[in-house]
């Protein structure tokens, strides 16, 4: 069954400011060009309890969905995705033990239960070394990394997030599973950028 808010492909652009990371989620037209703005999100830096709210646009007057950490202390406990009325619609969680060498996540939305990991294990290791080298680790990562999510059990593709080389972060997202709600896919995509080092 197709999710009520299924979007097969979209992109995400990041705008970095002094106090926050800002994300634009944009529909992808059938010909591959950018379409309409689907949502705008802002993540405050150094937030005590991680929470990101998505709005219809950058005026931030109408919230449409959000995600929030379950625990203030243990971010490994996971994150819940909520609709505009505050009702839970999905969740995701970083698997810290598996992520020591290759970032790994769990994603849930209704009947969809998926596992995601970095596509290229070599780049995953190089990224970790890069972050630990003094001074070098402060320079933005020059490596392009991608994540692939597959359904637990069957291994069928669910979600792919591909980072593109550009001055500011840009991602192309493909949702292969029609049961996956756009809001959960979008929240997971923002988390891959905003929470990757947590």
PDB file of N, CA and C in Angstrom, residues 64-151:
ATOM      1  N   UNK A  64       4.886  21.466   9.732  1.00  0.00           N
ATOM      2  CA  UNK A  64       4.211  20.342   9.086  1.00  0.00           C
ATOM      3  C   UNK A  64       4.636  18.981   9.645  1.00  0.00           C
ATOM      4  N   UNK A  65       5.840  18.885  10.189  1.00  0.00           N
ATOM      5  CA  UNK A  65       6.264  17.684  10.894  1.00  0.00           C
ATOM      6  C   UNK A  65       7.576  17.990  11.616  1.00  0.00           C
ATOM      7  N   UNK A  66       8.058  17.045  12.426  1.00  0.00           N
ATOM      8  CA  UNK A  66       9.269  17.277  13.206  1.00  0.00           C
ATOM      9  C   UNK A  66       9.882  15.948  13.625  1.00  0.00           C
ATOM     10  N   UNK A  67      11.116  16.014  14.128  1.00  0.00           N
ATOM     11  CA  UNK A  67      11.677  14.855  14.818  1.00  0.00           C
ATOM     12  C   UNK A  67      12.372  15.330  16.083  1.00  0.00           C
ATOM     13  N   UNK A  68      12.423  14.447  17.070  1.00  0.00           N
ATOM     14  CA  UNK A  68      12.935  14.819  18.380  1.00  0.00           C
ATOM     15  C   UNK A  68      13.624  13.636  19.036  1.00  0.00           C
ATOM     16  N   UNK A  69      14.732  13.906  19.728  1.00  0.00           N
ATOM     17  CA  UNK A  69      15.446  12.866  20.464  1.00  0.00           C
ATOM     18  C   UNK A  69      14.587  12.386  21.631  1.00  0.00           C
ATOM     19  N   UNK A  70      14.611  11.086  21.880  1.00  0.00           N
ATOM     20  CA  UNK A  70      13.830  10.526  22.984  1.00  0.00           C
ATOM     21  C   UNK A  70      14.430  10.870  24.347  1.00  0.00           C
ATOM     22  N   UNK A  71      15.747  11.075  24.383  1.00  0.00           N
ATOM     23  CA  UNK A  71      16.428  11.301  25.657  1.00  0.00           C
ATOM     24  C   UNK A  71      17.380  12.480  25.558  1.00  0.00           C
ATOM     25  N   UNK A  72      17.488  13.250  26.613  1.00  0.00           N
ATOM     26  CA  UNK A  72      18.405  14.380  26.661  1.00  0.00           C
ATOM     27  C   UNK A  72      19.842  13.886  26.729  1.00  0.00           C
ATOM     28  N   UNK A  73      20.089  12.851  27.521  1.00  0.00           N
ATOM     29  CA  UNK A  73      21.444  12.375  27.776  1.00  0.00           C
ATOM     30  C   UNK A  73      21.902  11.369  26.735  1.00  0.00           C
ATOM     31  N   UNK A  74      21.071  10.380  26.444  1.00  0.00           N
ATOM     32  CA  UNK A  74      21.461   9.288  25.561  1.00  0.00           C
ATOM     33  C   UNK A  74      20.811   9.438  24.190  1.00  0.00           C
ATOM     34  N   UNK A  75      21.537  10.091  23.257  1.00  0.00           N
ATOM     35  CA  UNK A  75      20.992  10.271  21.919  1.00  0.00           C
ATOM     36  C   UNK A  75      20.923   8.949  21.170  1.00  0.00           C
ATOM     37  N   UNK A  76      21.592   7.920  21.720  1.00  0.00           N
ATOM     38  CA  UNK A  76      21.526   6.595  21.120  1.00  0.00           C
ATOM     39  C   UNK A  76      20.183   5.927  21.337  1.00  0.00           C
ATOM     40  N   UNK A  77      19.340   6.521  22.171  1.00  0.00           N
ATOM     41  CA  UNK A  77      18.020   5.939  22.422  1.00  0.00           C
ATOM     42  C   UNK A  77      17.089   6.123  21.223  1.00  0.00           C
ATOM     43  N   UNK A  78      17.455   7.011  20.317  1.00  0.00           N
ATOM     44  CA  UNK A  78      16.699   7.167  19.088  1.00  0.00           C
ATOM     45  C   UNK A  78      15.920   8.464  18.990  1.00  0.00           C
ATOM     46  N   UNK A  79      15.252   8.612  17.858  1.00  0.00           N
ATOM     47  CA  UNK A  79      14.491   9.814  17.532  1.00  0.00           C
ATOM     48  C   UNK A  79      13.124   9.405  17.015  1.00  0.00           C
ATOM     49  N   UNK A  80      12.113  10.185  17.362  1.00  0.00           N
ATOM     50  CA  UNK A  80      10.764   9.941  16.876  1.00  0.00           C
ATOM     51  C   UNK A  80      10.370  11.044  15.907  1.00  0.00           C
ATOM     52  N   UNK A  81       9.623  10.667  14.861  1.00  0.00           N
ATOM     53  CA  UNK A  81       9.123  11.616  13.866  1.00  0.00           C
ATOM     54  C   UNK A  81       7.638  11.832  14.146  1.00  0.00           C
ATOM     55  N   UNK A  82       7.211  13.096  14.160  1.00  0.00           N
ATOM     56  CA  UNK A  82       5.830  13.454  14.480  1.00  0.00           C
ATOM     57  C   UNK A  82       5.190  14.222  13.333  1.00  0.00           C
ATOM     58  N   UNK A  83       3.867  14.050  13.174  1.00  0.00           N
ATOM     59  CA  UNK A  83       3.156  14.832  12.174  1.00  0.00           C
ATOM     60  C   UNK A  83       2.851  16.224  12.727  1.00  0.00           C
ATOM     61  N   UNK A  84       2.094  17.021  11.976  1.00  0.00           N
ATOM     62  CA  UNK A  84       1.805  18.402  12.389  1.00  0.00           C
ATOM     63  C   UNK A  84       1.019  18.476  13.686  1.00  0.00           C
ATOM     64  N   UNK A  85       0.291  17.403  14.014  1.00  0.00           N
ATOM     65  CA  UNK A  85      -0.515  17.378  15.237  1.00  0.00           C
ATOM     66  C   UNK A  85       0.217  16.756  16.418  1.00  0.00           C
ATOM     67  N   UNK A  86       1.497  16.421  16.217  1.00  0.00           N
ATOM     68  CA  UNK A  86       2.273  15.839  17.302  1.00  0.00           C
ATOM     69  C   UNK A  86       2.101  14.342  17.479  1.00  0.00           C
ATOM     70  N   UNK A  87       1.489  13.688  16.484  1.00  0.00           N
ATOM     71  CA  UNK A  87       1.303  12.235  16.557  1.00  0.00           C
ATOM     72  C   UNK A  87       2.510  11.528  15.933  1.00  0.00           C
ATOM     73  N   UNK A  88       3.028  10.486  16.595  1.00  0.00           N
ATOM     74  CA  UNK A  88       4.197   9.785  16.042  1.00  0.00           C
ATOM     75  C   UNK A  88       3.870   9.051  14.756  1.00  0.00           C
ATOM     76  N   UNK A  89       4.753   9.164  13.758  1.00  0.00           N
ATOM     77  CA  UNK A  89       4.539   8.493  12.477  1.00  0.00           C
ATOM     78  C   UNK A  89       5.725   7.616  12.091  1.00  0.00           C
ATOM     79  N   UNK A  90       6.815   7.703  12.821  1.00  0.00           N
ATOM     80  CA  UNK A  90       7.983   6.895  12.500  1.00  0.00           C
ATOM     81  C   UNK A  90       9.111   7.159  13.480  1.00  0.00           C
ATOM     82  N   UNK A  91      10.235   6.494  13.266  1.00  0.00           N
ATOM     83  CA  UNK A  91      11.387   6.670  14.145  1.00  0.00           C
ATOM     84  C   UNK A  91      12.667   6.251  13.431  1.00  0.00           C
ATOM     85  N   UNK A  92      13.793   6.662  13.985  1.00  0.00           N
ATOM     86  CA  UNK A  92      15.083   6.205  13.495  1.00  0.00           C
ATOM     87  C   UNK A  92      16.081   6.218  14.645  1.00  0.00           C
ATOM     88  N   UNK A  93      17.148   5.460  14.487  1.00  0.00           N
ATOM     89  CA  UNK A  93      18.117   5.291  15.571  1.00  0.00           C
ATOM     90  C   UNK A  93      19.476   4.944  14.980  1.00  0.00           C
ATOM     91  N   UNK A  94      20.515   5.589  15.488  1.00  0.00           N
ATOM     92  CA  UNK A  94      21.867   5.258  15.051  1.00  0.00           C
ATOM     93  C   UNK A  94      22.361   4.054  15.840  1.00  0.00           C
ATOM     94  N   UNK A  95      22.973   3.121  15.142  1.00  0.00           N
ATOM     95  CA  UNK A  95      23.549   1.952  15.797  1.00  0.00           C
ATOM     96  C   UNK A  95      25.020   2.250  16.063  1.00  0.00           C
ATOM     97  N   UNK A  96      25.320   2.720  17.275  1.00  0.00           N
ATOM     98  CA  UNK A  96      26.651   3.240  17.570  1.00  0.00           C
ATOM     99  C   UNK A  96      27.745   2.187  17.479  1.00  0.00           C
ATOM    100  N   UNK A  97      27.501   0.967  17.922  1.00  0.00           N
ATOM    101  CA  UNK A  97      28.537  -0.075  17.873  1.00  0.00           C
ATOM    102  C   UNK A  97      28.934  -0.372  16.427  1.00  0.00           C
ATOM    103  N   UNK A  98      27.931  -0.545  15.556  1.00  0.00           N
ATOM    104  CA  UNK A  98      28.211  -0.823  14.148  1.00  0.00           C
ATOM    105  C   UNK A  98      28.783   0.394  13.441  1.00  0.00           C
ATOM    106  N   UNK A  99      28.516   1.586  13.987  1.00  0.00           N
ATOM    107  CA  UNK A  99      28.931   2.819  13.332  1.00  0.00           C
ATOM    108  C   UNK A  99      30.380   3.193  13.604  1.00  0.00           C
ATOM    109  N   UNK A 100      31.077   2.409  14.412  1.00  0.00           N
ATOM    110  CA  UNK A 100      32.476   2.721  14.695  1.00  0.00           C
ATOM    111  C   UNK A 100      33.311   2.704  13.419  1.00  0.00           C
ATOM    112  N   UNK A 101      33.008   1.797  12.503  1.00  0.00           N
ATOM    113  CA  UNK A 101      33.731   1.729  11.237  1.00  0.00           C
ATOM    114  C   UNK A 101      32.904   2.200  10.056  1.00  0.00           C
ATOM    115  N   UNK A 102      31.590   2.051  10.151  1.00  0.00           N
ATOM    116  CA  UNK A 102      30.714   2.376   9.023  1.00  0.00           C
ATOM    117  C   UNK A 102      29.354   2.784   9.577  1.00  0.00           C
ATOM    118  N   UNK A 103      28.974   4.035   9.399  1.00  0.00           N
ATOM    119  CA  UNK A 103      27.740   4.549   9.994  1.00  0.00           C
ATOM    120  C   UNK A 103      26.542   3.700   9.607  1.00  0.00           C
ATOM    121  N   UNK A 104      25.744   3.364  10.633  1.00  0.00           N
ATOM    122  CA  UNK A 104      24.595   2.488  10.430  1.00  0.00           C
ATOM    123  C   UNK A 104      23.390   3.026  11.189  1.00  0.00           C
ATOM    124  N   UNK A 105      22.207   2.901  10.582  1.00  0.00           N
ATOM    125  CA  UNK A 105      20.974   3.422  11.161  1.00  0.00           C
ATOM    126  C   UNK A 105      19.840   2.405  11.011  1.00  0.00           C
ATOM    127  N   UNK A 106      18.890   2.485  11.922  1.00  0.00           N
ATOM    128  CA  UNK A 106      17.627   1.757  11.811  1.00  0.00           C
ATOM    129  C   UNK A 106      16.539   2.782  11.521  1.00  0.00           C
ATOM    130  N   UNK A 107      15.560   2.404  10.697  1.00  0.00           N
ATOM    131  CA  UNK A 107      14.471   3.297  10.300  1.00  0.00           C
ATOM    132  C   UNK A 107      13.162   2.525  10.351  1.00  0.00           C
ATOM    133  N   UNK A 108      12.135   3.141  10.944  1.00  0.00           N
ATOM    134  CA  UNK A 108      10.830   2.487  11.025  1.00  0.00           C
ATOM    135  C   UNK A 108       9.729   3.475  10.672  1.00  0.00           C
ATOM    136  N   UNK A 109       8.750   2.984   9.877  1.00  0.00           N
ATOM    137  CA  UNK A 109       7.581   3.786   9.491  1.00  0.00           C
ATOM    138  C   UNK A 109       6.471   2.820   9.112  1.00  0.00           C
ATOM    139  N   UNK A 110       5.507   2.628  10.010  1.00  0.00           N
ATOM    140  CA  UNK A 110       4.433   1.682   9.744  1.00  0.00           C
ATOM    141  C   UNK A 110       4.970   0.281   9.549  1.00  0.00           C
ATOM    142  N   UNK A 111       4.689  -0.306   8.384  1.00  0.00           N
ATOM    143  CA  UNK A 111       5.157  -1.659   8.081  1.00  0.00           C
ATOM    144  C   UNK A 111       6.614  -1.683   7.621  1.00  0.00           C
ATOM    145  N   UNK A 112       7.187  -0.524   7.390  1.00  0.00           N
ATOM    146  CA  UNK A 112       8.556  -0.458   6.880  1.00  0.00           C
ATOM    147  C   UNK A 112       9.548  -0.473   8.041  1.00  0.00           C
ATOM    148  N   UNK A 113      10.431  -1.457   8.037  1.00  0.00           N
ATOM    149  CA  UNK A 113      11.536  -1.542   8.999  1.00  0.00           C
ATOM    150  C   UNK A 113      12.799  -1.763   8.184  1.00  0.00           C
ATOM    151  N   UNK A 114      13.670  -0.761   8.180  1.00  0.00           N
ATOM    152  CA  UNK A 114      14.829  -0.808   7.302  1.00  0.00           C
ATOM    153  C   UNK A 114      16.132  -0.569   8.068  1.00  0.00           C
ATOM    154  N   UNK A 115      17.201  -1.022   7.444  1.00  0.00           N
ATOM    155  CA  UNK A 115      18.540  -0.856   7.985  1.00  0.00           C
ATOM    156  C   UNK A 115      19.357  -0.109   6.953  1.00  0.00           C
ATOM    157  N   UNK A 116      20.046   0.962   7.367  1.00  0.00           N
ATOM    158  CA  UNK A 116      20.831   1.760   6.437  1.00  0.00           C
ATOM    159  C   UNK A 116      22.286   1.846   6.830  1.00  0.00           C
ATOM    160  N   UNK A 117      23.148   1.860   5.831  1.00  0.00           N
ATOM    161  CA  UNK A 117      24.576   1.974   6.091  1.00  0.00           C
ATOM    162  C   UNK A 117      25.254   2.722   4.959  1.00  0.00           C
ATOM    163  N   UNK A 118      26.467   3.203   5.212  1.00  0.00           N
ATOM    164  CA  UNK A 118      27.234   3.880   4.172  1.00  0.00           C
ATOM    165  C   UNK A 118      27.544   2.901   3.048  1.00  0.00           C
ATOM    166  N   UNK A 119      27.387   3.372   1.824  1.00  0.00           N
ATOM    167  CA  UNK A 119      27.558   2.502   0.659  1.00  0.00           C
ATOM    168  C   UNK A 119      29.009   2.042   0.493  1.00  0.00           C
ATOM    169  N   UNK A 120      29.958   2.948   0.702  1.00  0.00           N
ATOM    170  CA  UNK A 120      31.361   2.646   0.448  1.00  0.00           C
ATOM    171  C   UNK A 120      32.134   2.499   1.756  1.00  0.00           C
ATOM    172  N   UNK A 121      32.545   1.280   2.125  1.00  0.00           N
ATOM    173  CA  UNK A 121      33.250   1.082   3.402  1.00  0.00           C
ATOM    174  C   UNK A 121      34.606   1.782   3.461  1.00  0.00           C
ATOM    175  N   UNK A 122      35.276   1.932   2.329  1.00  0.00           N
ATOM    176  CA  UNK A 122      36.586   2.595   2.314  1.00  0.00           C
ATOM    177  C   UNK A 122      36.445   4.070   2.674  1.00  0.00           C
ATOM    178  N   UNK A 123      35.482   4.747   2.056  1.00  0.00           N
ATOM    179  CA  UNK A 123      35.258   6.162   2.372  1.00  0.00           C
ATOM    180  C   UNK A 123      34.829   6.318   3.823  1.00  0.00           C
ATOM    181  N   UNK A 124      34.071   5.370   4.348  1.00  0.00           N
ATOM    182  CA  UNK A 124      33.641   5.418   5.747  1.00  0.00           C
ATOM    183  C   UNK A 124      34.846   5.449   6.681  1.00  0.00           C
ATOM    184  N   UNK A 125      35.842   4.616   6.409  1.00  0.00           N
ATOM    185  CA  UNK A 125      37.049   4.572   7.246  1.00  0.00           C
ATOM    186  C   UNK A 125      37.864   5.851   7.075  1.00  0.00           C
ATOM    187  N   UNK A 126      38.030   6.313   5.827  1.00  0.00           N
ATOM    188  CA  UNK A 126      38.803   7.536   5.567  1.00  0.00           C
ATOM    189  C   UNK A 126      38.164   8.733   6.263  1.00  0.00           C
ATOM    190  N   UNK A 127      36.819   8.808   6.268  1.00  0.00           N
ATOM    191  CA  UNK A 127      36.132   9.914   6.943  1.00  0.00           C
ATOM    192  C   UNK A 127      36.474   9.945   8.427  1.00  0.00           C
ATOM    193  N   UNK A 128      36.545   8.775   9.059  1.00  0.00           N
ATOM    194  CA  UNK A 128      36.847   8.718  10.492  1.00  0.00           C
ATOM    195  C   UNK A 128      38.266   9.173  10.787  1.00  0.00           C
ATOM    196  N   UNK A 129      39.213   8.751   9.946  1.00  0.00           N
ATOM    197  CA  UNK A 129      40.606   9.176  10.106  1.00  0.00           C
ATOM    198  C   UNK A 129      40.706  10.686   9.931  1.00  0.00           C
ATOM    199  N   UNK A 130      40.016  11.210   8.919  1.00  0.00           N
ATOM    200  CA  UNK A 130      40.024  12.653   8.616  1.00  0.00           C
ATOM    201  C   UNK A 130      39.569  13.464   9.827  1.00  0.00           C
ATOM    202  N   UNK A 131      38.517  13.004  10.506  1.00  0.00           N
ATOM    203  CA  UNK A 131      37.947  13.748  11.630  1.00  0.00           C
ATOM    204  C   UNK A 131      38.857  13.763  12.857  1.00  0.00           C
ATOM    205  N   UNK A 132      39.783  12.810  12.949  1.00  0.00           N
ATOM    206  CA  UNK A 132      40.655  12.729  14.116  1.00  0.00           C
ATOM    207  C   UNK A 132      41.992  13.429  13.940  1.00  0.00           C
ATOM    208  N   UNK A 133      42.349  13.807  12.717  1.00  0.00           N
ATOM    209  CA  UNK A 133      43.626  14.482  12.476  1.00  0.00           C
ATOM    210  C   UNK A 133      43.511  15.942  12.923  1.00  0.00           C
ATOM    211  N   UNK A 134      44.428  16.408  13.813  1.00  0.00           N
ATOM    212  CA  UNK A 134      44.354  17.804  14.282  1.00  0.00           C
ATOM    213  C   UNK A 134      44.350  18.790  13.115  1.00  0.00           C
ATOM    214  N   UNK A 135      43.542  19.826  13.250  1.00  0.00           N
ATOM    215  CA  UNK A 135      43.382  20.895  12.267  1.00  0.00           C
ATOM    216  C   UNK A 135      42.679  20.424  10.991  1.00  0.00           C
ATOM    217  N   UNK A 136      43.113  19.305  10.431  1.00  0.00           N
ATOM    218  CA  UNK A 136      42.502  18.790   9.208  1.00  0.00           C
ATOM    219  C   UNK A 136      41.031  18.476   9.452  1.00  0.00           C
ATOM    220  N   UNK A 137      40.731  17.929  10.648  1.00  0.00           N
ATOM    221  CA  UNK A 137      39.364  17.547  10.981  1.00  0.00           C
ATOM    222  C   UNK A 137      38.390  18.704  10.992  1.00  0.00           C
ATOM    223  N   UNK A 138      38.902  19.946  11.057  1.00  0.00           N
ATOM    224  CA  UNK A 138      38.037  21.124  11.049  1.00  0.00           C
ATOM    225  C   UNK A 138      37.645  21.549   9.635  1.00  0.00           C
ATOM    226  N   UNK A 139      38.337  21.005   8.652  1.00  0.00           N
ATOM    227  CA  UNK A 139      38.035  21.325   7.259  1.00  0.00           C
ATOM    228  C   UNK A 139      36.863  20.451   6.807  1.00  0.00           C
ATOM    229  N   UNK A 140      35.874  21.018   6.118  1.00  0.00           N
ATOM    230  CA  UNK A 140      34.739  20.212   5.655  1.00  0.00           C
ATOM    231  C   UNK A 140      35.209  19.001   4.861  1.00  0.00           C
ATOM    232  N   UNK A 141      34.501  17.902   5.038  1.00  0.00           N
ATOM    233  CA  UNK A 141      34.870  16.657   4.373  1.00  0.00           C
ATOM    234  C   UNK A 141      34.807  16.793   2.858  1.00  0.00           C
ATOM    235  N   UNK A 142      35.903  16.436   2.162  1.00  0.00           N
ATOM    236  CA  UNK A 142      35.895  16.503   0.704  1.00  0.00           C
ATOM    237  C   UNK A 142      35.351  15.233   0.069  1.00  0.00           C
ATOM    238  N   UNK A 143      34.915  14.279   0.895  1.00  0.00           N
ATOM    239  CA  UNK A 143      34.484  12.984   0.392  1.00  0.00           C
ATOM    240  C   UNK A 143      32.974  12.953   0.168  1.00  0.00           C
ATOM    241  N   UNK A 144      32.579  12.343  -0.937  1.00  0.00           N
ATOM    242  CA  UNK A 144      31.163  12.150  -1.208  1.00  0.00           C
ATOM    243  C   UNK A 144      30.759  10.809  -0.614  1.00  0.00           C
ATOM    244  N   UNK A 145      29.724  10.806   0.224  1.00  0.00           N
ATOM    245  CA  UNK A 145      29.279   9.544   0.803  1.00  0.00           C
ATOM    246  C   UNK A 145      27.786   9.364   0.574  1.00  0.00           C
ATOM    247  N   UNK A 146      27.399   8.109   0.482  1.00  0.00           N
ATOM    248  CA  UNK A 146      26.020   7.745   0.189  1.00  0.00           C
ATOM    249  C   UNK A 146      25.529   6.740   1.218  1.00  0.00           C
ATOM    250  N   UNK A 147      24.219   6.728   1.449  1.00  0.00           N
ATOM    251  CA  UNK A 147      23.597   5.754   2.347  1.00  0.00           C
ATOM    252  C   UNK A 147      22.523   4.988   1.588  1.00  0.00           C
ATOM    253  N   UNK A 148      22.469   3.700   1.856  1.00  0.00           N
ATOM    254  CA  UNK A 148      21.434   2.849   1.283  1.00  0.00           C
ATOM    255  C   UNK A 148      20.699   2.145   2.412  1.00  0.00           C
ATOM    256  N   UNK A 149      19.361   2.219   2.376  1.00  0.00           N
ATOM    257  CA  UNK A 149      18.513   1.544   3.358  1.00  0.00           C
ATOM    258  C   UNK A 149      17.791   0.402   2.667  1.00  0.00           C
ATOM    259  N   UNK A 150      17.826  -0.769   3.287  1.00  0.00           N
ATOM    260  CA  UNK A 150      17.128  -1.938   2.751  1.00  0.00           C
ATOM    261  C   UNK A 150      16.210  -2.503   3.820  1.00  0.00           C
ATOM    262  N   UNK A 151      15.163  -3.172   3.379  1.00  0.00           N
ATOM    263  CA  UNK A 151      14.174  -3.720   4.301  1.00  0.00           C
ATOM    264  C   UNK A 151      14.761  -4.879   5.089  1.00  0.00           C
TER     265      UNK A 151
END
